[in-house]
Short mmCIF file of C-alpha atoms in Angstrom, two decimals:
data_model
loop_
_atom_site.label_atom_id
_atom_site.label_comp_id
_atom_site.label_asym_id
_atom_site.label_seq_id
_atom_site.Cartn_x
_atom_site.Cartn_y
_atom_site.Cartn_z
CA MET K 1 -10.24 -31.14 -31.92
CA ASN K 2 -8.96 -27.89 -33.63
CA ASN K 3 -12.07 -25.82 -32.39
CA ASP K 4 -10.69 -25.94 -28.63
CA ILE K 5 -9.08 -22.50 -27.71
CA TYR K 6 -6.45 -24.47 -25.46
CA ASN K 7 -5.29 -26.13 -28.63
CA HIS K 8 -3.90 -22.80 -29.61
CA LEU K 9 -3.30 -20.95 -26.19
CA LYS K 10 -1.36 -24.10 -24.86
CA PHE K 11 -2.04 -23.67 -21.33
CA GLU K 12 -5.56 -24.64 -20.09
CA LEU K 13 -7.30 -22.82 -17.03
CA GLY K 14 -8.12 -25.29 -14.53
CA THR K 15 -4.96 -27.19 -14.94
CA GLU K 16 -3.47 -28.65 -11.73
CA TYR K 17 0.07 -27.16 -10.70
CA ASP K 18 1.60 -30.61 -10.78
CA LEU K 19 1.46 -30.59 -14.72
CA TYR K 20 4.04 -27.74 -14.49
CA GLU K 21 5.95 -28.08 -11.35
CA PHE K 22 9.46 -28.69 -12.97
CA GLN K 23 8.75 -25.92 -15.72
CA VAL K 24 8.03 -23.07 -13.58
CA ILE K 25 9.78 -20.68 -10.99
CA SER K 26 8.03 -18.77 -8.41
CA ILE K 27 8.27 -14.83 -8.78
CA PRO K 28 7.30 -11.91 -6.54
CA PRO K 29 4.78 -11.32 -5.47
CA TYR K 30 4.97 -14.90 -4.42
CA GLU K 31 1.54 -14.80 -3.24
CA PHE K 32 -1.16 -12.27 -3.30
CA LEU K 33 -4.97 -11.90 -2.62
CA GLU K 34 -7.30 -10.99 -5.43
CA ASN K 35 -11.08 -11.12 -5.21
CA ASN K 36 -10.83 -12.96 -1.94
CA LEU K 37 -8.69 -15.79 -3.70
CA SER K 38 -4.94 -16.46 -2.78
CA LEU K 39 -3.02 -16.42 -5.90
CA GLU K 40 0.64 -17.80 -6.38
CA SER K 41 2.77 -16.42 -9.30
CA TYR K 42 5.09 -18.38 -11.42
CA GLU K 43 7.09 -17.67 -14.56
CA TYR K 44 6.89 -20.70 -17.12
CA PHE K 45 10.23 -21.67 -18.55
CA GLY K 46 9.15 -24.93 -20.58
CA ASP K 47 9.20 -25.40 -24.27
CA ASN K 48 5.94 -23.85 -25.42
CA ASN K 49 7.13 -20.15 -25.86
CA LYS K 50 5.37 -19.81 -29.20
CA ILE K 51 1.76 -19.13 -28.79
CA LEU K 52 -0.41 -18.23 -31.72
CA GLU K 53 2.56 -18.43 -34.06
CA ILE K 54 4.39 -15.59 -32.24
CA THR K 55 7.30 -16.23 -29.79
CA THR K 56 6.70 -14.87 -26.28
CA LYS K 57 9.11 -13.09 -24.12
CA HIS K 58 7.58 -14.16 -20.76
CA ILE K 59 4.74 -16.42 -19.73
CA PHE K 60 3.40 -15.93 -16.19
CA PHE K 61 1.07 -18.30 -14.39
CA TYR K 62 -1.27 -17.61 -11.43
CA PHE K 63 -2.34 -20.69 -9.28
CA ASN K 64 -5.14 -20.87 -6.57
CA ALA K 65 -4.89 -23.80 -4.62
CA ASP K 66 -2.59 -25.48 -7.30
CA VAL K 67 -5.36 -24.86 -9.95
CA LEU K 68 -4.30 -22.44 -12.77
CA MET K 69 -6.59 -19.46 -12.76
CA ARG K 70 -4.72 -16.99 -15.08
CA VAL K 71 -2.14 -17.01 -17.77
CA GLU K 72 -0.36 -13.82 -19.10
CA LEU K 73 1.43 -14.13 -22.13
CA PHE K 74 4.00 -11.31 -22.98
CA TYR K 75 5.33 -10.53 -26.58
CA ARG K 76 7.96 -7.92 -27.65
CA GLY K 77 6.48 -4.94 -29.40
CA ASP K 78 3.02 -4.03 -30.40
CA LYS K 79 1.35 -7.17 -31.56
CA VAL K 80 -2.11 -6.14 -30.81
CA LYS K 81 -3.51 -6.19 -34.43
CA SER K 82 -1.68 -9.38 -35.40
CA LEU K 83 -2.70 -11.29 -32.26
CA LYS K 84 -6.40 -9.91 -32.46
CA ARG K 85 -6.40 -11.32 -36.14
CA LYS K 86 -5.19 -14.63 -35.34
CA LEU K 87 -7.55 -15.21 -32.49
CA GLU K 88 -10.68 -14.07 -34.95
CA GLU K 89 -9.18 -16.48 -37.62
CA LEU K 90 -9.30 -19.45 -35.15
CA ASN K 91 -13.19 -19.41 -35.16
CA VAL K 92 -13.40 -20.70 -31.68
CA ALA K 93 -15.65 -20.07 -28.54
CA PHE K 94 -13.95 -19.32 -25.41
CA PRO K 95 -15.26 -21.28 -22.49
CA ILE K 96 -18.06 -19.36 -20.36
CA ASN K 97 -15.81 -19.04 -17.50
CA VAL K 98 -12.98 -17.36 -19.20
CA THR K 99 -12.12 -13.78 -20.04
CA LEU K 100 -9.47 -12.57 -22.39
CA LYS K 101 -7.72 -9.32 -22.28
CA LEU K 102 -5.35 -8.08 -25.01
CA PHE K 103 -3.31 -4.62 -24.83
CA TYR K 104 -0.01 -2.86 -25.73
CA SER K 105 2.07 -1.11 -22.90
CA ALA K 106 4.15 1.53 -24.47
CA THR K 107 5.86 1.84 -20.92
CA THR K 108 7.39 -1.67 -21.16
CA GLY K 109 7.33 -1.99 -24.92
CA LEU K 110 5.27 -5.39 -24.48
CA THR K 111 1.86 -6.88 -25.78
CA VAL K 112 -0.01 -8.69 -23.01
CA LEU K 113 -2.38 -11.44 -23.93
CA MET K 114 -4.04 -12.42 -20.50
CA TYR K 115 -6.79 -14.87 -20.06
CA GLN K 116 -8.30 -15.97 -16.74
CA ASN K 117 -11.16 -17.50 -14.76
CA LYS K 118 -14.08 -14.82 -14.76
CA VAL K 119 -14.08 -15.13 -10.69
CA LEU K 120 -11.04 -12.66 -10.93
CA ASP K 121 -12.45 -10.17 -13.30
CA SER K 122 -13.65 -7.76 -10.93
CA PHE K 123 -10.11 -6.83 -9.50
CA TYR K 124 -7.87 -7.27 -12.32
CA LYS K 125 -6.45 -3.99 -13.41
CA TYR K 126 -3.03 -3.00 -15.01
#
């Protein structure tokens, strides 16, 4: 089914840690609290490094109680316009419990596409 956003973003929120256990490595901060939830951070080293037809530099996962709550996709350079265009062309709806943020950081030279469970919204800041 091509209208499922996760067919394009590859990593589905709500997925169990076991699915990625041998494709991730824990990264600092190893565990932190956000919106009264304990999150564990990992970097993904599996094969899916091309998301929305653009190669990523880093992929970070954040789990709460072994459930994927947030994904951050980092791209080299300013890819905001091209990623926004690709997302709009997909013509898919996001699940009601998902928030997406897209921005470019001139400091790091990276574009960040982050999607997360809405329970984390009020405390997510860069």
